mmCIF file of C-alpha atoms in Angstrom:
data_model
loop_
_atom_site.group_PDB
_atom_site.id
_atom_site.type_symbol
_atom_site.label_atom_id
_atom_site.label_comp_id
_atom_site.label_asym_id
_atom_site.label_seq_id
_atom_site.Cartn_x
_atom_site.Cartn_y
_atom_site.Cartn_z
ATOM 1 C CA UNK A 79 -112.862 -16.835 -32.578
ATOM 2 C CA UNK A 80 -115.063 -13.598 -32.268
ATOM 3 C CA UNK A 81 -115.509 -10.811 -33.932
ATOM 4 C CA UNK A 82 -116.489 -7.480 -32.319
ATOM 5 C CA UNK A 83 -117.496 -4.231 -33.162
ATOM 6 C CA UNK A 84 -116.153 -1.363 -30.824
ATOM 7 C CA UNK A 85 -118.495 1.748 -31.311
ATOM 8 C CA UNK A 86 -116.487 4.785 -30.629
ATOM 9 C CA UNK A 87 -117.249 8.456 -30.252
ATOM 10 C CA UNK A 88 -115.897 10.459 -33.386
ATOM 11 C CA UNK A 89 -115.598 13.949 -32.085
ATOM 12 C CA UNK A 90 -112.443 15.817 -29.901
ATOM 13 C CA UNK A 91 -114.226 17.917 -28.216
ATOM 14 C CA UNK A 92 -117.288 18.108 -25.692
ATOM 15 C CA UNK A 93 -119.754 21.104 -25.475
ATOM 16 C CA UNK A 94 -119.909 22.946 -22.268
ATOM 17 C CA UNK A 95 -122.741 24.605 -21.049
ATOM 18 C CA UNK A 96 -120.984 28.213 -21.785
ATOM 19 C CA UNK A 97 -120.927 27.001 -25.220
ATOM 20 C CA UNK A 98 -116.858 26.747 -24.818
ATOM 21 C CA UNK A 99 -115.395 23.237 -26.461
ATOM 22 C CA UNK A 100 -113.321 20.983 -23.487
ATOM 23 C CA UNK A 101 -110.964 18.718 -25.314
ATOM 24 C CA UNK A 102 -111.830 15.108 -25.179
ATOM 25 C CA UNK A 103 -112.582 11.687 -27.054
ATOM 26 C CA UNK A 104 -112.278 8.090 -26.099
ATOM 27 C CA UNK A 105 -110.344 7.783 -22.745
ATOM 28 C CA UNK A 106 -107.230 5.260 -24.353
ATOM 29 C CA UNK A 107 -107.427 2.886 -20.924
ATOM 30 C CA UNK A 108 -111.063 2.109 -21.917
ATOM 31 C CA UNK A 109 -110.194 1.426 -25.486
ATOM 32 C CA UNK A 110 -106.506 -0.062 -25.260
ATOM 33 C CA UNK A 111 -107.386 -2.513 -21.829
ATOM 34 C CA UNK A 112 -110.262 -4.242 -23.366
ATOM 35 C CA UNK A 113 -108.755 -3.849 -26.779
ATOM 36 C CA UNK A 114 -105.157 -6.145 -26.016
ATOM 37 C CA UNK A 115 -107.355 -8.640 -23.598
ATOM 38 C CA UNK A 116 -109.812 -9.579 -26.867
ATOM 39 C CA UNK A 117 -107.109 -9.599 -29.443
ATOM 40 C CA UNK A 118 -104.625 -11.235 -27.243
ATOM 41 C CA UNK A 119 -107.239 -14.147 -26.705
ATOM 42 C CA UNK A 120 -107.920 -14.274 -30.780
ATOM 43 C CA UNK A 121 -110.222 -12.394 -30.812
ATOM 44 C CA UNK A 122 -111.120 -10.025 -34.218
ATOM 45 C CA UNK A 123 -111.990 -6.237 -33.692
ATOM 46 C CA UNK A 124 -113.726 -3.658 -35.927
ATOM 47 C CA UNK A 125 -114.176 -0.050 -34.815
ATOM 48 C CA UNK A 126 -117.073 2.111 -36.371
ATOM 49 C CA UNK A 127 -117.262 5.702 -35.820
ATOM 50 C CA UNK A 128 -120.107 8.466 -36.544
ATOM 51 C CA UNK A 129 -119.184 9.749 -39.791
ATOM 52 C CA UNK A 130 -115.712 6.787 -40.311
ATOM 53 C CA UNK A 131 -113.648 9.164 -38.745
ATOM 54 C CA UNK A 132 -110.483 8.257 -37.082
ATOM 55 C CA UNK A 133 -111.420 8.474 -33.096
ATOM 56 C CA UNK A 134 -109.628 11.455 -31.219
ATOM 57 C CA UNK A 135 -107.594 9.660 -28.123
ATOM 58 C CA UNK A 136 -108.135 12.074 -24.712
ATOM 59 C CA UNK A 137 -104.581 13.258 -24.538
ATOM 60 C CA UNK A 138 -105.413 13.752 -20.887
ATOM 61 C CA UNK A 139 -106.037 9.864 -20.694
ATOM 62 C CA UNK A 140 -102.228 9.345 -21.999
ATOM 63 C CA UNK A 141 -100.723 11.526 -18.856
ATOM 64 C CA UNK A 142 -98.621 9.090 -16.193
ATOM 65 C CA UNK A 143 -100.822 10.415 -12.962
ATOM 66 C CA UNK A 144 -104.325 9.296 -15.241
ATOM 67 C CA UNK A 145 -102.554 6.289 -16.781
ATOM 68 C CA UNK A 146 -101.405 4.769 -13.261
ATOM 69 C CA UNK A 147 -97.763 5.833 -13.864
ATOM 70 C CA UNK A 148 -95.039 6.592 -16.785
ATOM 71 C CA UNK A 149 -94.935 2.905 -17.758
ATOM 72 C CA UNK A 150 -98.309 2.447 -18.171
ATOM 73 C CA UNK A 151 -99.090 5.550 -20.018
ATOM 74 C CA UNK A 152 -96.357 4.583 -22.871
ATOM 75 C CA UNK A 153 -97.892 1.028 -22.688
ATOM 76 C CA UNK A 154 -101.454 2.501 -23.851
ATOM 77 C CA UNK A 155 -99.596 4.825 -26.729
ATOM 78 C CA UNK A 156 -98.066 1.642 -27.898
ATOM 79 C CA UNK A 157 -101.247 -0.203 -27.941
ATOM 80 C CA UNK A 158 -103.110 2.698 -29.652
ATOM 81 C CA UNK A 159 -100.316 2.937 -32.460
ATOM 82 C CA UNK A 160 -100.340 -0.497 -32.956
ATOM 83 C CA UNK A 161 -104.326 -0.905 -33.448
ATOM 84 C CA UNK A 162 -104.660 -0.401 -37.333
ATOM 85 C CA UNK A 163 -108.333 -1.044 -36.779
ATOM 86 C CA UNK A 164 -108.290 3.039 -34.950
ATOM 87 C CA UNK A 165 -107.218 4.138 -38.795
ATOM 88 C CA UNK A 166 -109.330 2.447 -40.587
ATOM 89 C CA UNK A 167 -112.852 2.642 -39.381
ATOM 90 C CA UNK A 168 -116.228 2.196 -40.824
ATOM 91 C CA UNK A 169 -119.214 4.322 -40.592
ATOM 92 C CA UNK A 170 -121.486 3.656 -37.984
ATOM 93 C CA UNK A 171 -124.353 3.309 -40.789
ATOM 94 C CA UNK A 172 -122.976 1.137 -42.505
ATOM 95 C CA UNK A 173 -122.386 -1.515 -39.502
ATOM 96 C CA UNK A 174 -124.273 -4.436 -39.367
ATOM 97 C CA UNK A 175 -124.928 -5.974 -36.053
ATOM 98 C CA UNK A 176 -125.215 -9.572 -37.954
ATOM 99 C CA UNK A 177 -121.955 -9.419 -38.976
ATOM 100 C CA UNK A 178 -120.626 -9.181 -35.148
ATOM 101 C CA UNK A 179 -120.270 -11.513 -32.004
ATOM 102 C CA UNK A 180 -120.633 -8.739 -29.708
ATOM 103 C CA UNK A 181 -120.626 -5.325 -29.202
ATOM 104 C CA UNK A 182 -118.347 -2.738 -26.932
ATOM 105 C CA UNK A 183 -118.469 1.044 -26.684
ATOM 106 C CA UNK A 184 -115.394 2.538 -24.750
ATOM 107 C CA UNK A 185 -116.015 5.704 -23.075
ATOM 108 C CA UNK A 186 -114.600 9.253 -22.468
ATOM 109 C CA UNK A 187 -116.048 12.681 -22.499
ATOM 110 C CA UNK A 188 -116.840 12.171 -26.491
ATOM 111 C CA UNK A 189 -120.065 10.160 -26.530
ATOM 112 C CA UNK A 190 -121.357 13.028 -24.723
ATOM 113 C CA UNK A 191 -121.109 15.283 -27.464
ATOM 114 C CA UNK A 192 -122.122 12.592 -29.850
ATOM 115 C CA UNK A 193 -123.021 9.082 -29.541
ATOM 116 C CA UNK A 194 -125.528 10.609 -27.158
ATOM 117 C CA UNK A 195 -127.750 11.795 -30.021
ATOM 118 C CA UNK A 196 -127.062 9.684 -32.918
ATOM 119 C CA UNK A 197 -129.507 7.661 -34.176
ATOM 120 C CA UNK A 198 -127.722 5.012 -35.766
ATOM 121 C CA UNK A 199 -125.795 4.250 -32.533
ATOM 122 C CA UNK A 200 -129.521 4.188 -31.032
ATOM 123 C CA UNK A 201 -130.457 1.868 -33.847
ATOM 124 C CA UNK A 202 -127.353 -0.442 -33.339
ATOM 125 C CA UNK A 203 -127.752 -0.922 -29.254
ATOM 126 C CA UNK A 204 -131.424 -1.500 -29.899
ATOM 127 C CA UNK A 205 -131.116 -4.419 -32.115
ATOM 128 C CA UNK A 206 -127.617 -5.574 -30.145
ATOM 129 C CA UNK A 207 -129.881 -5.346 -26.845
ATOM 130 C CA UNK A 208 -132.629 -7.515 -28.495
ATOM 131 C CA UNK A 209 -130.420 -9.627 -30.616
ATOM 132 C CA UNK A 210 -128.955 -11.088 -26.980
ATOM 133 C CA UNK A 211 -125.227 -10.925 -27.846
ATOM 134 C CA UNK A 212 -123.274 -9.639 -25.407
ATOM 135 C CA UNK A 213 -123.483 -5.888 -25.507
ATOM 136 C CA UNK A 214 -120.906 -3.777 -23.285
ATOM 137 C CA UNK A 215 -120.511 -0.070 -22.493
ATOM 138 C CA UNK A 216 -118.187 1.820 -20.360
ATOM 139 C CA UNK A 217 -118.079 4.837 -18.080
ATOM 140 C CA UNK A 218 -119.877 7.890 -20.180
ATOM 141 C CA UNK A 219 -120.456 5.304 -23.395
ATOM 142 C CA UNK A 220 -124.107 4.505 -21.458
ATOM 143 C CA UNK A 221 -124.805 8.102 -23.119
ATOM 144 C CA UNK A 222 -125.341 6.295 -26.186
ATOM 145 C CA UNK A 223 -128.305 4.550 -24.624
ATOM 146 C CA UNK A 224 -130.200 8.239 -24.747
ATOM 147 C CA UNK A 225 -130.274 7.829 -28.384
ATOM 148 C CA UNK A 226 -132.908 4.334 -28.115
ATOM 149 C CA UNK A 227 -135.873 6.525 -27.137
ATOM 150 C CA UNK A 228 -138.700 6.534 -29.196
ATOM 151 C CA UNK A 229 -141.583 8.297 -28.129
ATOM 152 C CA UNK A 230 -139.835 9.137 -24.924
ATOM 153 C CA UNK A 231 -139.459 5.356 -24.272
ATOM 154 C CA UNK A 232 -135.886 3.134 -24.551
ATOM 155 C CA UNK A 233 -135.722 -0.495 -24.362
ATOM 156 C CA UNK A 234 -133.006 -0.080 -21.462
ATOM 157 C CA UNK A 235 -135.643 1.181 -19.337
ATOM 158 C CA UNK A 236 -135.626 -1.094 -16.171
ATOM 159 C CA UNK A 237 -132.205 -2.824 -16.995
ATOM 160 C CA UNK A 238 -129.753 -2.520 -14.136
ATOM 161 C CA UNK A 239 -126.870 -0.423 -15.097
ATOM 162 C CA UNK A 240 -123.774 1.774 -14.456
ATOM 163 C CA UNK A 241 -121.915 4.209 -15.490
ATOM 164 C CA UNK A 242 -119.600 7.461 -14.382
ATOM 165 C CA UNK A 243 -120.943 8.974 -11.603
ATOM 166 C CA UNK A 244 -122.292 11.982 -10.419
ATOM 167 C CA UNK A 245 -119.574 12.214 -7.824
ATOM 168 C CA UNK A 246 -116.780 10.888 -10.237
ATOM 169 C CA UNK A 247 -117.867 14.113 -12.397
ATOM 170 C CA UNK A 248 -117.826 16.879 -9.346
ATOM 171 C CA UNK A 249 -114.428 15.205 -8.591
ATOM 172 C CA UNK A 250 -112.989 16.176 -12.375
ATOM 173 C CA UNK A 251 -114.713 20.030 -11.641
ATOM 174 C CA UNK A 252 -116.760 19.013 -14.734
ATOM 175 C CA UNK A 253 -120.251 18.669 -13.006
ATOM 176 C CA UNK A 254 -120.877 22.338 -12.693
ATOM 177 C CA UNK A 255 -119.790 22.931 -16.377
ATOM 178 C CA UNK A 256 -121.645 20.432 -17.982
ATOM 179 C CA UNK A 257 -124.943 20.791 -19.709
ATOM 180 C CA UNK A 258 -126.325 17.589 -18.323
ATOM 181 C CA UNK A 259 -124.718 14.621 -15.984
ATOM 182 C CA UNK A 260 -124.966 10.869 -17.412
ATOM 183 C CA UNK A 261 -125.741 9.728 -14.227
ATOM 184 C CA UNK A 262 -129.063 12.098 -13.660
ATOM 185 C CA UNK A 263 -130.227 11.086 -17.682
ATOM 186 C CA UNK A 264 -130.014 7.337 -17.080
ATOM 187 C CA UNK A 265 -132.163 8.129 -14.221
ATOM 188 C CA UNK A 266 -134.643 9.802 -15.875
ATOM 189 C CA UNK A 267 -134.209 6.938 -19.007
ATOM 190 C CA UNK A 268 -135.693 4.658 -16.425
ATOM 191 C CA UNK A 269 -132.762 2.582 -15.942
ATOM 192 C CA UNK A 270 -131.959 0.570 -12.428
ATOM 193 C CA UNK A 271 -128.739 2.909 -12.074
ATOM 194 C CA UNK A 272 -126.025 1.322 -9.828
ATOM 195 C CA UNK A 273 -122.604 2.545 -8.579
ATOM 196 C CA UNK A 274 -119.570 1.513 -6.342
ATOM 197 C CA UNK A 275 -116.714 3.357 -5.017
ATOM 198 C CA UNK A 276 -115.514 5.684 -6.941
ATOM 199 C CA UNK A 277 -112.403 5.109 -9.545
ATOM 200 C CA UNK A 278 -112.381 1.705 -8.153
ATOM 201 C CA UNK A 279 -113.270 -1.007 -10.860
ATOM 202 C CA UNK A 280 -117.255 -1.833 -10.923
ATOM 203 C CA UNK A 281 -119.334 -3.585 -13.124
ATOM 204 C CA UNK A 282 -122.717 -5.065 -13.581
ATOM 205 C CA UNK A 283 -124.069 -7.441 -15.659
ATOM 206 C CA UNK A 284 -128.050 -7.519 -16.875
ATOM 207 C CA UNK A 285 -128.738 -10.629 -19.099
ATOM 208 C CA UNK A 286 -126.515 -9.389 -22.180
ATOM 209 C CA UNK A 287 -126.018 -6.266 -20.835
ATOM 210 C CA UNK A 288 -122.284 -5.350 -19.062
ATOM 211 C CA UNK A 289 -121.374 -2.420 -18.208
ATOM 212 C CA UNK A 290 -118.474 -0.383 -16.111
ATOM 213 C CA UNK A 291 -118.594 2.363 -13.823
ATOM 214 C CA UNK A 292 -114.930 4.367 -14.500
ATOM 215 C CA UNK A 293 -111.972 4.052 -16.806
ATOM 216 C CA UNK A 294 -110.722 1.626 -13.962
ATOM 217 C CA UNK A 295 -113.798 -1.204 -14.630
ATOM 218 C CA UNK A 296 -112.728 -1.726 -18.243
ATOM 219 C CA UNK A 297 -110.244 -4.487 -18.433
ATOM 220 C CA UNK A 298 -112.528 -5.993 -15.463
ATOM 221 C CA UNK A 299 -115.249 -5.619 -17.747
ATOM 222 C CA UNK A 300 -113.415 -7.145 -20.667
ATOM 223 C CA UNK A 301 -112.897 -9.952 -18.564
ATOM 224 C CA UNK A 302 -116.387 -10.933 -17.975
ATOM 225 C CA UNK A 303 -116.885 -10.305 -21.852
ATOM 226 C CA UNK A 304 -114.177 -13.133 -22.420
ATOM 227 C CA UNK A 305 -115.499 -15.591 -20.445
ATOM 228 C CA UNK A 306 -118.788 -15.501 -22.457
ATOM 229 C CA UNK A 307 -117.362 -15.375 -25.772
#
């Protein structure tokens, strides 16, 4: 069986352009659907965090009407009480990609605020990129791919790629707040960016490279992530 390392954002909160905090994390569909599909096939998990702190769920994620009903949102606050691996995890330095199989970074507003700028993250998807496991990111995790530049240069420069949209963000009311838009960045990284419909499940898959458009493409993407495992 596998082991995997699930990078995760470590703050609650994401900076406006005001300067005002929104309240935020991981979004728990992103880290709970991949999450039972890997460990229900075997499959080990280890979560690092900037910092080892205990990830922040999005309490918005947990509401019935974002969760796809009342059944499903108590089906992702059991998962998340049941992963021990959420209270226990190590420090993104101290991760070493040779100890993993693959690599996944759930999404949420939080890598926005973090992952987005932190240099070991851009470290880690460098050498996971190179190392040609199977590296997948999910709706605003692709911020974390800002963090590979060096010298204004990231190796994910010409890959094709996806993430959570322009128009996913104006249909929030978070576009006009925010001091940047993934989409518009990974544009400017130089990546191939595509997109589908929005909320509807999408992914893409570049060599090692898989990633998801919306909360709705991770289990879809955890699916092609099984099947090369």
């Amino acid at each position: 069986m596998a082991k995997l390392l699930f990078v995760m954002t470590g703050t609650a909160y994401w900076t406006l352009k005001d300067g005002t905090r929104h309240a935020t994390g991981y979004w728990a569909e992103e880290f709970a659907a991949p999450y039972r599909a890997l460990t229900d096939a075997g499959h080990e998990i280890v979560v690092a965090t900037p910092g080892g702190v205990v990830p922040y769920v999005d309490m918005m994620s947990l509401q019935p009407d974002m969760a796809g009903g009342a059944q499903a949102a108590l089906d992702l606050e059991e998962t998340i009480r049941s992963a021990e691996v959420l209270r226990r995890p190590l420090r993104l330095p101290d991760a070493r990609l040779d100890d993993y199989d693959a690599v996944y970074l759930p999404g949420g507003h939080g890598p926005m605020e973090d992952l987005w700028q932190d240099a070991d993250a851009g470290r880690l998807l460098t050498a996971a990129l190179a190392s040609g496991r199977p590296l997948a990111i999910v709706c605003h995790a692709p911020a974390a791919m800002l963090a590979t530049r060096i010298h204004g240069r990231s190796p994910f420069a010409g890959r094709q790629v996806t993430g959570f949209t322009n128009e996913e963000e104006n249909a929030v009311g978070l576009a006009p707040k925010a001091r940047w838009l993934l989409e518009d960045e990974l544009v400017a990284l130089g990546v191939d960016f595509a997109k589908g419909e929005m909320w509807q499940p999408y992914t893409v898959v570049d060599g090692n490279l898989f990633t998801g458009q919306n909360p709705a493409s991770a289990a879809e993407l955890a699916g092609r992530l099984l099947k090369v495992l």
